[in-house]
JSON list of C-alpha atoms in Angstrom, two decimals:
[
{"chain": "A", "resi": 1, "resn": "UNK", "atom": "CA", "xyz": [1.23, -3.60, 17.54]},
{"chain": "A", "resi": 2, "resn": "UNK", "atom": "CA", "xyz": [0.82, -4.96, 13.99]},
{"chain": "A", "resi": 3, "resn": "UNK", "atom": "CA", "xyz": [-3.12, -4.61, 12.86]},
{"chain": "A", "resi": 4, "resn": "UNK", "atom": "CA", "xyz": [-2.32, -6.55, 9.73]},
{"chain": "A", "resi": 5, "resn": "UNK", "atom": "CA", "xyz": [-0.66, -9.61, 9.86]},
{"chain": "A", "resi": 6, "resn": "UNK", "atom": "CA", "xyz": [0.85, -12.09, 7.01]},
{"chain": "A", "resi": 7, "resn": "UNK", "atom": "CA", "xyz": [2.39, -15.16, 8.83]},
{"chain": "A", "resi": 8, "resn": "UNK", "atom": "CA", "xyz": [3.58, -16.64, 5.92]},
{"chain": "A", "resi": 9, "resn": "UNK", "atom": "CA", "xyz": [6.50, -14.44, 4.55]},
{"chain": "A", "resi": 10, "resn": "UNK", "atom": "CA", "xyz": [7.12, -16.77, 1.40]},
{"chain": "A", "resi": 11, "resn": "UNK", "atom": "CA", "xyz": [4.86, -19.30, -0.78]},
{"chain": "A", "resi": 12, "resn": "UNK", "atom": "CA", "xyz": [5.86, -21.63, -3.50]},
{"chain": "A", "resi": 13, "resn": "UNK", "atom": "CA", "xyz": [2.88, -23.27, -5.44]},
{"chain": "A", "resi": 14, "resn": "UNK", "atom": "CA", "xyz": [3.17, -25.28, -9.13]},
{"chain": "A", "resi": 15, "resn": "UNK", "atom": "CA", "xyz": [2.09, -24.01, -12.20]},
{"chain": "A", "resi": 16, "resn": "UNK", "atom": "CA", "xyz": [-1.75, -24.95, -12.57]},
{"chain": "A", "resi": 17, "resn": "UNK", "atom": "CA", "xyz": [-2.37, -25.24, -8.61]},
{"chain": "A", "resi": 18, "resn": "UNK", "atom": "CA", "xyz": [-3.73, -23.41, -6.36]},
{"chain": "A", "resi": 19, "resn": "UNK", "atom": "CA", "xyz": [-2.47, -20.69, -4.29]},
{"chain": "A", "resi": 20, "resn": "UNK", "atom": "CA", "xyz": [-3.52, -19.49, -1.07]},
{"chain": "A", "resi": 21, "resn": "UNK", "atom": "CA", "xyz": [-2.25, -16.14, 0.55]},
{"chain": "A", "resi": 22, "resn": "UNK", "atom": "CA", "xyz": [-3.57, -15.80, 4.29]},
{"chain": "A", "resi": 23, "resn": "UNK", "atom": "CA", "xyz": [-4.10, -12.48, 6.32]},
{"chain": "A", "resi": 24, "resn": "UNK", "atom": "CA", "xyz": [-5.44, -11.83, 9.66]},
{"chain": "A", "resi": 25, "resn": "UNK", "atom": "CA", "xyz": [-6.24, -8.28, 11.29]},
{"chain": "A", "resi": 26, "resn": "UNK", "atom": "CA", "xyz": [-6.79, -7.45, 15.06]},
{"chain": "A", "resi": 27, "resn": "UNK", "atom": "CA", "xyz": [-9.35, -3.63, 14.31]},
{"chain": "A", "resi": 28, "resn": "UNK", "atom": "CA", "xyz": [-12.69, -4.85, 14.12]},
{"chain": "A", "resi": 29, "resn": "UNK", "atom": "CA", "xyz": [-12.94, -1.23, 12.56]},
{"chain": "A", "resi": 30, "resn": "UNK", "atom": "CA", "xyz": [-11.68, -2.27, 9.43]},
{"chain": "A", "resi": 31, "resn": "UNK", "atom": "CA", "xyz": [-14.37, -2.73, 7.31]},
{"chain": "A", "resi": 32, "resn": "UNK", "atom": "CA", "xyz": [-12.41, -2.76, 3.68]},
{"chain": "A", "resi": 33, "resn": "UNK", "atom": "CA", "xyz": [-9.71, -4.94, 2.41]},
{"chain": "A", "resi": 34, "resn": "UNK", "atom": "CA", "xyz": [-7.93, -5.13, -0.79]},
{"chain": "A", "resi": 35, "resn": "UNK", "atom": "CA", "xyz": [-4.98, -7.63, -1.80]},
{"chain": "A", "resi": 36, "resn": "UNK", "atom": "CA", "xyz": [-2.25, -5.51, -3.90]},
{"chain": "A", "resi": 37, "resn": "UNK", "atom": "CA", "xyz": [0.32, -7.66, -6.20]},
{"chain": "A", "resi": 38, "resn": "UNK", "atom": "CA", "xyz": [4.08, -6.12, -6.42]},
{"chain": "A", "resi": 39, "resn": "UNK", "atom": "CA", "xyz": [6.56, -7.19, -8.94]},
{"chain": "A", "resi": 40, "resn": "UNK", "atom": "CA", "xyz": [10.07, -5.53, -7.69]},
{"chain": "A", "resi": 41, "resn": "UNK", "atom": "CA", "xyz": [11.12, -1.82, -8.30]},
{"chain": "A", "resi": 42, "resn": "UNK", "atom": "CA", "xyz": [7.19, -1.07, -8.96]},
{"chain": "A", "resi": 43, "resn": "UNK", "atom": "CA", "xyz": [4.86, 0.26, -7.09]},
{"chain": "A", "resi": 44, "resn": "UNK", "atom": "CA", "xyz": [2.25, -1.98, -5.96]},
{"chain": "A", "resi": 45, "resn": "UNK", "atom": "CA", "xyz": [-0.99, -2.77, -7.65]},
{"chain": "A", "resi": 46, "resn": "UNK", "atom": "CA", "xyz": [-4.68, -3.36, -6.95]},
{"chain": "A", "resi": 47, "resn": "UNK", "atom": "CA", "xyz": [-5.56, -6.89, -7.31]},
{"chain": "A", "resi": 48, "resn": "UNK", "atom": "CA", "xyz": [-9.19, -7.15, -5.35]},
{"chain": "A", "resi": 49, "resn": "UNK", "atom": "CA", "xyz": [-11.24, -6.20, -2.65]},
{"chain": "A", "resi": 50, "resn": "UNK", "atom": "CA", "xyz": [-14.09, -6.72, -0.52]},
{"chain": "A", "resi": 51, "resn": "UNK", "atom": "CA", "xyz": [-16.21, -4.58, 1.97]},
{"chain": "A", "resi": 52, "resn": "UNK", "atom": "CA", "xyz": [-17.14, -6.46, 5.31]},
{"chain": "A", "resi": 53, "resn": "UNK", "atom": "CA", "xyz": [-20.50, -6.82, 4.29]},
{"chain": "A", "resi": 54, "resn": "UNK", "atom": "CA", "xyz": [-19.81, -9.49, 1.64]},
{"chain": "A", "resi": 55, "resn": "UNK", "atom": "CA", "xyz": [-17.68, -12.83, 2.22]},
{"chain": "A", "resi": 56, "resn": "UNK", "atom": "CA", "xyz": [-16.27, -13.64, -0.99]},
{"chain": "A", "resi": 57, "resn": "UNK", "atom": "CA", "xyz": [-15.42, -11.31, -3.97]},
{"chain": "A", "resi": 58, "resn": "UNK", "atom": "CA", "xyz": [-13.95, -13.27, -7.24]},
{"chain": "A", "resi": 59, "resn": "UNK", "atom": "CA", "xyz": [-12.56, -11.77, -10.31]},
{"chain": "A", "resi": 60, "resn": "UNK", "atom": "CA", "xyz": [-11.22, -14.29, -12.81]},
{"chain": "A", "resi": 61, "resn": "UNK", "atom": "CA", "xyz": [-8.54, -16.39, -11.53]},
{"chain": "A", "resi": 62, "resn": "UNK", "atom": "CA", "xyz": [-8.72, -14.39, -8.11]},
{"chain": "A", "resi": 63, "resn": "UNK", "atom": "CA", "xyz": [-11.03, -15.15, -5.17]},
{"chain": "A", "resi": 64, "resn": "UNK", "atom": "CA", "xyz": [-10.76, -13.12, -2.10]},
{"chain": "A", "resi": 65, "resn": "UNK", "atom": "CA", "xyz": [-12.93, -14.65, 1.41]},
{"chain": "A", "resi": 66, "resn": "UNK", "atom": "CA", "xyz": [-13.92, -12.66, 4.54]},
{"chain": "A", "resi": 67, "resn": "UNK", "atom": "CA", "xyz": [-14.51, -14.20, 7.47]},
{"chain": "A", "resi": 68, "resn": "UNK", "atom": "CA", "xyz": [-14.93, -11.27, 9.93]},
{"chain": "A", "resi": 69, "resn": "UNK", "atom": "CA", "xyz": [-15.85, -14.00, 13.01]},
{"chain": "A", "resi": 70, "resn": "UNK", "atom": "CA", "xyz": [-12.43, -14.81, 12.84]},
{"chain": "A", "resi": 71, "resn": "UNK", "atom": "CA", "xyz": [-10.82, -11.34, 11.39]},
{"chain": "A", "resi": 72, "resn": "UNK", "atom": "CA", "xyz": [-9.51, -13.56, 8.88]},
{"chain": "A", "resi": 73, "resn": "UNK", "atom": "CA", "xyz": [-9.11, -12.87, 4.65]},
{"chain": "A", "resi": 74, "resn": "UNK", "atom": "CA", "xyz": [-7.59, -15.49, 1.88]},
{"chain": "A", "resi": 75, "resn": "UNK", "atom": "CA", "xyz": [-7.07, -14.54, -1.63]},
{"chain": "A", "resi": 76, "resn": "UNK", "atom": "CA", "xyz": [-6.67, -17.85, -3.66]},
{"chain": "A", "resi": 77, "resn": "UNK", "atom": "CA", "xyz": [-5.68, -18.09, -7.09]},
{"chain": "A", "resi": 78, "resn": "UNK", "atom": "CA", "xyz": [-6.13, -20.51, -9.85]},
{"chain": "A", "resi": 79, "resn": "UNK", "atom": "CA", "xyz": [-4.38, -21.91, -11.27]},
{"chain": "A", "resi": 80, "resn": "UNK", "atom": "CA", "xyz": [-1.46, -19.98, -10.70]},
{"chain": "A", "resi": 81, "resn": "UNK", "atom": "CA", "xyz": [0.78, -19.23, -13.27]},
{"chain": "A", "resi": 82, "resn": "UNK", "atom": "CA", "xyz": [4.04, -17.86, -13.32]},
{"chain": "A", "resi": 83, "resn": "UNK", "atom": "CA", "xyz": [3.55, -14.66, -13.73]},
{"chain": "A", "resi": 84, "resn": "UNK", "atom": "CA", "xyz": [2.08, -14.59, -10.61]},
{"chain": "A", "resi": 85, "resn": "UNK", "atom": "CA", "xyz": [5.20, -14.65, -8.99]},
{"chain": "A", "resi": 86, "resn": "UNK", "atom": "CA", "xyz": [5.13, -11.71, -6.91]},
{"chain": "A", "resi": 87, "resn": "UNK", "atom": "CA", "xyz": [4.95, -10.00, -2.96]},
{"chain": "A", "resi": 88, "resn": "UNK", "atom": "CA", "xyz": [1.32, -10.35, -2.26]},
{"chain": "A", "resi": 89, "resn": "UNK", "atom": "CA", "xyz": [0.35, -7.67, 0.26]},
{"chain": "A", "resi": 90, "resn": "UNK", "atom": "CA", "xyz": [-3.04, -8.19, 2.07]},
{"chain": "A", "resi": 91, "resn": "UNK", "atom": "CA", "xyz": [-4.29, -4.09, 3.17]},
{"chain": "A", "resi": 92, "resn": "UNK", "atom": "CA", "xyz": [-7.02, -2.85, 5.56]},
{"chain": "A", "resi": 93, "resn": "UNK", "atom": "CA", "xyz": [-9.03, 0.43, 6.13]},
{"chain": "A", "resi": 94, "resn": "UNK", "atom": "CA", "xyz": [-12.04, 1.84, 8.53]},
{"chain": "A", "resi": 95, "resn": "UNK", "atom": "CA", "xyz": [-14.78, 3.92, 7.68]},
{"chain": "A", "resi": 96, "resn": "UNK", "atom": "CA", "xyz": [-14.57, 7.43, 8.15]},
{"chain": "A", "resi": 97, "resn": "UNK", "atom": "CA", "xyz": [-11.87, 9.65, 8.48]},
{"chain": "A", "resi": 98, "resn": "UNK", "atom": "CA", "xyz": [-9.12, 9.51, 5.80]},
{"chain": "A", "resi": 99, "resn": "UNK", "atom": "CA", "xyz": [-9.17, 5.73, 4.64]},
{"chain": "A", "resi": 100, "resn": "UNK", "atom": "CA", "xyz": [-5.66, 4.92, 5.09]},
{"chain": "A", "resi": 101, "resn": "UNK", "atom": "CA", "xyz": [-5.13, 1.62, 4.08]},
{"chain": "A", "resi": 102, "resn": "UNK", "atom": "CA", "xyz": [-3.13, -0.51, 7.05]},
{"chain": "A", "resi": 103, "resn": "UNK", "atom": "CA", "xyz": [-0.66, -3.18, 5.68]},
{"chain": "A", "resi": 104, "resn": "UNK", "atom": "CA", "xyz": [0.69, -6.29, 6.19]},
{"chain": "A", "resi": 105, "resn": "UNK", "atom": "CA", "xyz": [4.40, -7.24, 5.69]},
{"chain": "A", "resi": 106, "resn": "UNK", "atom": "CA", "xyz": [3.92, -9.16, 2.58]},
{"chain": "A", "resi": 107, "resn": "UNK", "atom": "CA", "xyz": [4.47, -12.53, 1.63]},
{"chain": "A", "resi": 108, "resn": "UNK", "atom": "CA", "xyz": [6.23, -13.60, -1.39]},
{"chain": "A", "resi": 109, "resn": "UNK", "atom": "CA", "xyz": [4.39, -15.97, -3.68]},
{"chain": "A", "resi": 110, "resn": "UNK", "atom": "CA", "xyz": [7.12, -17.89, -6.28]},
{"chain": "A", "resi": 111, "resn": "UNK", "atom": "CA", "xyz": [4.97, -19.91, -9.00]},
{"chain": "A", "resi": 112, "resn": "UNK", "atom": "CA", "xyz": [6.97, -22.49, -10.54]},
{"chain": "A", "resi": 113, "resn": "UNK", "atom": "CA", "xyz": [6.64, -23.88, -14.54]},
{"chain": "B", "resi": 1, "resn": "UNK", "atom": "CA", "xyz": [0.43, 8.00, -19.02]},
{"chain": "B", "resi": 2, "resn": "UNK", "atom": "CA", "xyz": [-3.13, 7.70, -16.99]},
{"chain": "B", "resi": 3, "resn": "UNK", "atom": "CA", "xyz": [-1.19, 6.40, -13.16]},
{"chain": "B", "resi": 4, "resn": "UNK", "atom": "CA", "xyz": [0.06, 8.01, -10.58]},
{"chain": "B", "resi": 5, "resn": "UNK", "atom": "CA", "xyz": [3.74, 9.52, -11.84]},
{"chain": "B", "resi": 6, "resn": "UNK", "atom": "CA", "xyz": [6.10, 10.19, -8.87]},
{"chain": "B", "resi": 7, "resn": "UNK", "atom": "CA", "xyz": [9.86, 12.05, -9.00]},
{"chain": "B", "resi": 8, "resn": "UNK", "atom": "CA", "xyz": [12.54, 11.11, -8.76]},
{"chain": "B", "resi": 9, "resn": "UNK", "atom": "CA", "xyz": [12.62, 7.08, -9.35]},
{"chain": "B", "resi": 10, "resn": "UNK", "atom": "CA", "xyz": [15.72, 7.06, -7.37]},
{"chain": "B", "resi": 11, "resn": "UNK", "atom": "CA", "xyz": [17.50, 9.94, -4.86]},
{"chain": "B", "resi": 12, "resn": "UNK", "atom": "CA", "xyz": [20.93, 9.33, -3.05]},
{"chain": "B", "resi": 13, "resn": "UNK", "atom": "CA", "xyz": [21.95, 12.03, -1.00]},
{"chain": "B", "resi": 14, "resn": "UNK", "atom": "CA", "xyz": [23.80, 13.25, 2.50]},
{"chain": "B", "resi": 15, "resn": "UNK", "atom": "CA", "xyz": [22.49, 13.00, 6.02]},
{"chain": "B", "resi": 16, "resn": "UNK", "atom": "CA", "xyz": [21.73, 15.95, 6.88]},
{"chain": "B", "resi": 17, "resn": "UNK", "atom": "CA", "xyz": [20.26, 17.71, 3.43]},
{"chain": "B", "resi": 18, "resn": "UNK", "atom": "CA", "xyz": [16.77, 18.36, 2.21]},
{"chain": "B", "resi": 19, "resn": "UNK", "atom": "CA", "xyz": [14.69, 16.42, 0.09]},
{"chain": "B", "resi": 20, "resn": "UNK", "atom": "CA", "xyz": [12.00, 16.70, -2.18]},
{"chain": "B", "resi": 21, "resn": "UNK", "atom": "CA", "xyz": [9.37, 14.07, -3.19]},
{"chain": "B", "resi": 22, "resn": "UNK", "atom": "CA", "xyz": [6.80, 15.01, -5.77]},
{"chain": "B", "resi": 23, "resn": "UNK", "atom": "CA", "xyz": [3.82, 12.75, -7.11]},
{"chain": "B", "resi": 24, "resn": "UNK", "atom": "CA", "xyz": [1.32, 13.60, -9.69]},
{"chain": "B", "resi": 25, "resn": "UNK", "atom": "CA", "xyz": [-1.76, 11.65, -8.72]},
{"chain": "B", "resi": 26, "resn": "UNK", "atom": "CA", "xyz": [-4.30, 10.41, -11.36]},
{"chain": "B", "resi": 27, "resn": "UNK", "atom": "CA", "xyz": [-6.23, 13.10, -12.88]},
{"chain": "B", "resi": 28, "resn": "UNK", "atom": "CA", "xyz": [-9.39, 13.63, -11.25]},
{"chain": "B", "resi": 29, "resn": "UNK", "atom": "CA", "xyz": [-8.66, 11.72, -7.95]},
{"chain": "B", "resi": 30, "resn": "UNK", "atom": "CA", "xyz": [-9.39, 14.02, -4.86]},
{"chain": "B", "resi": 31, "resn": "UNK", "atom": "CA", "xyz": [-7.67, 11.76, -2.60]},
{"chain": "B", "resi": 32, "resn": "UNK", "atom": "CA", "xyz": [-3.72, 11.79, -1.85]},
{"chain": "B", "resi": 33, "resn": "UNK", "atom": "CA", "xyz": [-1.95, 9.66, 0.03]},
{"chain": "B", "resi": 34, "resn": "UNK", "atom": "CA", "xyz": [1.52, 8.85, 1.25]},
{"chain": "B", "resi": 35, "resn": "UNK", "atom": "CA", "xyz": [3.39, 6.26, 2.33]},
{"chain": "B", "resi": 36, "resn": "UNK", "atom": "CA", "xyz": [6.85, 4.37, 2.84]},
{"chain": "B", "resi": 37, "resn": "UNK", "atom": "CA", "xyz": [8.00, 0.79, 2.89]},
{"chain": "B", "resi": 38, "resn": "UNK", "atom": "CA", "xyz": [11.30, 0.16, 4.66]},
{"chain": "B", "resi": 39, "resn": "UNK", "atom": "CA", "xyz": [13.59, -2.55, 3.73]},
{"chain": "B", "resi": 40, "resn": "UNK", "atom": "CA", "xyz": [11.29, -5.75, 4.75]},
{"chain": "B", "resi": 41, "resn": "UNK", "atom": "CA", "xyz": [8.43, -4.04, 6.08]},
{"chain": "B", "resi": 42, "resn": "UNK", "atom": "CA", "xyz": [5.05, -3.24, 5.11]},
{"chain": "B", "resi": 43, "resn": "UNK", "atom": "CA", "xyz": [3.44, 0.35, 3.55]},
{"chain": "B", "resi": 44, "resn": "UNK", "atom": "CA", "xyz": [3.58, 2.63, 6.24]},
{"chain": "B", "resi": 45, "resn": "UNK", "atom": "CA", "xyz": [1.15, 5.69, 6.68]},
{"chain": "B", "resi": 46, "resn": "UNK", "atom": "CA", "xyz": [2.44, 9.26, 6.45]},
{"chain": "B", "resi": 47, "resn": "UNK", "atom": "CA", "xyz": [-0.07, 11.67, 5.29]},
{"chain": "B", "resi": 48, "resn": "UNK", "atom": "CA", "xyz": [-3.18, 11.87, 3.96]},
{"chain": "B", "resi": 49, "resn": "UNK", "atom": "CA", "xyz": [-5.10, 14.67, 1.29]},
{"chain": "B", "resi": 50, "resn": "UNK", "atom": "CA", "xyz": [-8.75, 15.09, 0.08]},
{"chain": "B", "resi": 51, "resn": "UNK", "atom": "CA", "xyz": [-9.88, 17.87, -1.68]},
{"chain": "B", "resi": 52, "resn": "UNK", "atom": "CA", "xyz": [-9.80, 21.64, 0.90]},
{"chain": "B", "resi": 53, "resn": "UNK", "atom": "CA", "xyz": [-9.90, 19.34, 4.03]},
{"chain": "B", "resi": 54, "resn": "UNK", "atom": "CA", "xyz": [-7.12, 19.84, 6.26]},
{"chain": "B", "resi": 55, "resn": "UNK", "atom": "CA", "xyz": [-4.59, 17.08, 5.53]},
{"chain": "B", "resi": 56, "resn": "UNK", "atom": "CA", "xyz": [-4.85, 14.14, 7.48]},
{"chain": "B", "resi": 57, "resn": "UNK", "atom": "CA", "xyz": [-0.77, 14.07, 9.19]},
{"chain": "B", "resi": 58, "resn": "UNK", "atom": "CA", "xyz": [-1.14, 11.32, 11.80]},
{"chain": "B", "resi": 59, "resn": "UNK", "atom": "CA", "xyz": [1.85, 9.12, 10.16]},
{"chain": "B", "resi": 60, "resn": "UNK", "atom": "CA", "xyz": [3.91, 11.45, 9.68]},
{"chain": "B", "resi": 61, "resn": "UNK", "atom": "CA", "xyz": [7.47, 10.71, 11.72]},
{"chain": "B", "resi": 62, "resn": "UNK", "atom": "CA", "xyz": [8.49, 13.57, 12.61]},
{"chain": "B", "resi": 63, "resn": "UNK", "atom": "CA", "xyz": [8.33, 16.85, 12.23]},
{"chain": "B", "resi": 64, "resn": "UNK", "atom": "CA", "xyz": [11.21, 16.66, 9.80]},
{"chain": "B", "resi": 65, "resn": "UNK", "atom": "CA", "xyz": [8.97, 15.66, 7.45]},
{"chain": "B", "resi": 66, "resn": "UNK", "atom": "CA", "xyz": [6.18, 17.85, 6.07]},
{"chain": "B", "resi": 67, "resn": "UNK", "atom": "CA", "xyz": [3.98, 17.66, 2.41]},
{"chain": "B", "resi": 68, "resn": "UNK", "atom": "CA", "xyz": [1.83, 20.18, 0.43]},
{"chain": "B", "resi": 69, "resn": "UNK", "atom": "CA", "xyz": [-0.29, 19.72, -2.06]},
{"chain": "B", "resi": 70, "resn": "UNK", "atom": "CA", "xyz": [-0.67, 22.37, -4.42]},
{"chain": "B", "resi": 71, "resn": "UNK", "atom": "CA", "xyz": [-4.42, 23.42, -6.74]},
{"chain": "B", "resi": 72, "resn": "UNK", "atom": "CA", "xyz": [-5.48, 19.98, -5.23]},
{"chain": "B", "resi": 73, "resn": "UNK", "atom": "CA", "xyz": [-3.53, 18.19, -7.46]},
{"chain": "B", "resi": 74, "resn": "UNK", "atom": "CA", "xyz": [0.40, 18.09, -7.65]},
{"chain": "B", "resi": 75, "resn": "UNK", "atom": "CA", "xyz": [1.88, 16.70, -3.98]},
{"chain": "B", "resi": 76, "resn": "UNK", "atom": "CA", "xyz": [5.45, 17.34, -2.86]},
{"chain": "B", "resi": 77, "resn": "UNK", "atom": "CA", "xyz": [6.75, 15.32, 0.53]},
{"chain": "B", "resi": 78, "resn": "UNK", "atom": "CA", "xyz": [9.70, 17.47, 2.06]},
{"chain": "B", "resi": 79, "resn": "UNK", "atom": "CA", "xyz": [11.96, 15.65, 5.12]},
{"chain": "B", "resi": 80, "resn": "UNK", "atom": "CA", "xyz": [14.72, 18.21, 6.07]},
{"chain": "B", "resi": 81, "resn": "UNK", "atom": "CA", "xyz": [18.14, 16.94, 8.14]},
{"chain": "B", "resi": 82, "resn": "UNK", "atom": "CA", "xyz": [17.61, 13.69, 6.38]},
{"chain": "B", "resi": 83, "resn": "UNK", "atom": "CA", "xyz": [18.44, 10.60, 8.37]},
{"chain": "B", "resi": 84, "resn": "UNK", "atom": "CA", "xyz": [20.07, 7.14, 7.51]},
{"chain": "B", "resi": 85, "resn": "UNK", "atom": "CA", "xyz": [16.58, 5.83, 9.22]},
{"chain": "B", "resi": 86, "resn": "UNK", "atom": "CA", "xyz": [14.81, 8.06, 6.75]},
{"chain": "B", "resi": 87, "resn": "UNK", "atom": "CA", "xyz": [16.39, 5.37, 3.87]},
{"chain": "B", "resi": 88, "resn": "UNK", "atom": "CA", "xyz": [13.40, 3.81, 2.45]},
{"chain": "B", "resi": 89, "resn": "UNK", "atom": "CA", "xyz": [10.92, 3.80, -0.46]},
{"chain": "B", "resi": 90, "resn": "UNK", "atom": "CA", "xyz": [8.14, 6.36, -0.76]},
{"chain": "B", "resi": 91, "resn": "UNK", "atom": "CA", "xyz": [5.17, 5.83, -2.30]},
{"chain": "B", "resi": 92, "resn": "UNK", "atom": "CA", "xyz": [2.48, 8.10, -3.70]},
{"chain": "B", "resi": 93, "resn": "UNK", "atom": "CA", "xyz": [-1.11, 6.77, -3.62]},
{"chain": "B", "resi": 94, "resn": "UNK", "atom": "CA", "xyz": [-4.47, 8.22, -5.18]},
{"chain": "B", "resi": 95, "resn": "UNK", "atom": "CA", "xyz": [-8.00, 7.34, -5.00]},
{"chain": "B", "resi": 96, "resn": "UNK", "atom": "CA", "xyz": [-11.31, 8.75, -6.95]},
{"chain": "B", "resi": 97, "resn": "UNK", "atom": "CA", "xyz": [-13.23, 9.83, -3.98]},
{"chain": "B", "resi": 98, "resn": "UNK", "atom": "CA", "xyz": [-11.50, 9.19, -0.68]},
{"chain": "B", "resi": 99, "resn": "UNK", "atom": "CA", "xyz": [-15.02, 8.22, 0.75]},
{"chain": "B", "resi": 100, "resn": "UNK", "atom": "CA", "xyz": [-14.67, 4.26, 1.40]},
{"chain": "B", "resi": 101, "resn": "UNK", "atom": "CA", "xyz": [-14.84, 1.21, -0.82]},
{"chain": "B", "resi": 102, "resn": "UNK", "atom": "CA", "xyz": [-12.26, 2.98, -3.24]},
{"chain": "B", "resi": 103, "resn": "UNK", "atom": "CA", "xyz": [-8.88, 0.89, -3.93]},
{"chain": "B", "resi": 104, "resn": "UNK", "atom": "CA", "xyz": [-6.40, 3.08, -3.93]},
{"chain": "B", "resi": 105, "resn": "UNK", "atom": "CA", "xyz": [-3.95, 3.16, -6.35]},
{"chain": "B", "resi": 106, "resn": "UNK", "atom": "CA", "xyz": [-0.01, 3.64, -6.36]},
{"chain": "B", "resi": 107, "resn": "UNK", "atom": "CA", "xyz": [2.90, 5.13, -7.93]},
{"chain": "B", "resi": 108, "resn": "UNK", "atom": "CA", "xyz": [6.44, 3.01, -8.61]},
{"chain": "B", "resi": 109, "resn": "UNK", "atom": "CA", "xyz": [7.54, 4.82, -5.71]},
{"chain": "B", "resi": 110, "resn": "UNK", "atom": "CA", "xyz": [11.05, 7.07, -5.04]},
{"chain": "B", "resi": 111, "resn": "UNK", "atom": "CA", "xyz": [14.09, 4.65, -3.45]},
{"chain": "B", "resi": 112, "resn": "UNK", "atom": "CA", "xyz": [15.44, 7.32, -1.37]},
{"chain": "B", "resi": 113, "resn": "UNK", "atom": "CA", "xyz": [18.92, 6.31, 0.16]},
{"chain": "B", "resi": 114, "resn": "UNK", "atom": "CA", "xyz": [20.75, 8.71, 3.10]},
{"chain": "B", "resi": 115, "resn": "UNK", "atom": "CA", "xyz": [24.24, 8.43, 2.88]}
]
């Protein structure tokens, strides 16, 4: 049972345009959501997070939106840059216990010059 | 360096051998996690350490897997009698408190290949 789903394995956008990466979850106990970026042969790098008490969090070019009723979150990157090309993972955790992260399978973003 | 450090970066071994993977968390981080990423999959939780509390071992796939964390810092993940399905990238992460809303920071992983 996949609790965090990233239904698009890949996404291709032009430099300067907006990239929108989507993530759906099934576990209503999740209350903290994160996006990680991963380059080949490197570990995931933390990008941005959002708590369930918010519906939007912004950091520079990156904005995460959370729709709790739809159990959906998205990451917007604007403007997209070629250096943003990487695999993006959505992750979620539930309050209490270990706060272990449950990850989606990732979306490979390619930003074309 | 200030990040999570893992060694070795790559390990190739024969089926049936034991392997030991090491993780040095970020200094001051009390929570330490192990995950693994198999080919084409997302990251899968293995085990969690927080201070002196009993570890959460709920993600370990079999009793061939074990982990220790000595002195609240360095951790080792041991896989006994390795099987081909153990081939994956093993990632370690640490976070500041392990108490909600603290991002986990990852090392670059150990790529384990079982021949």
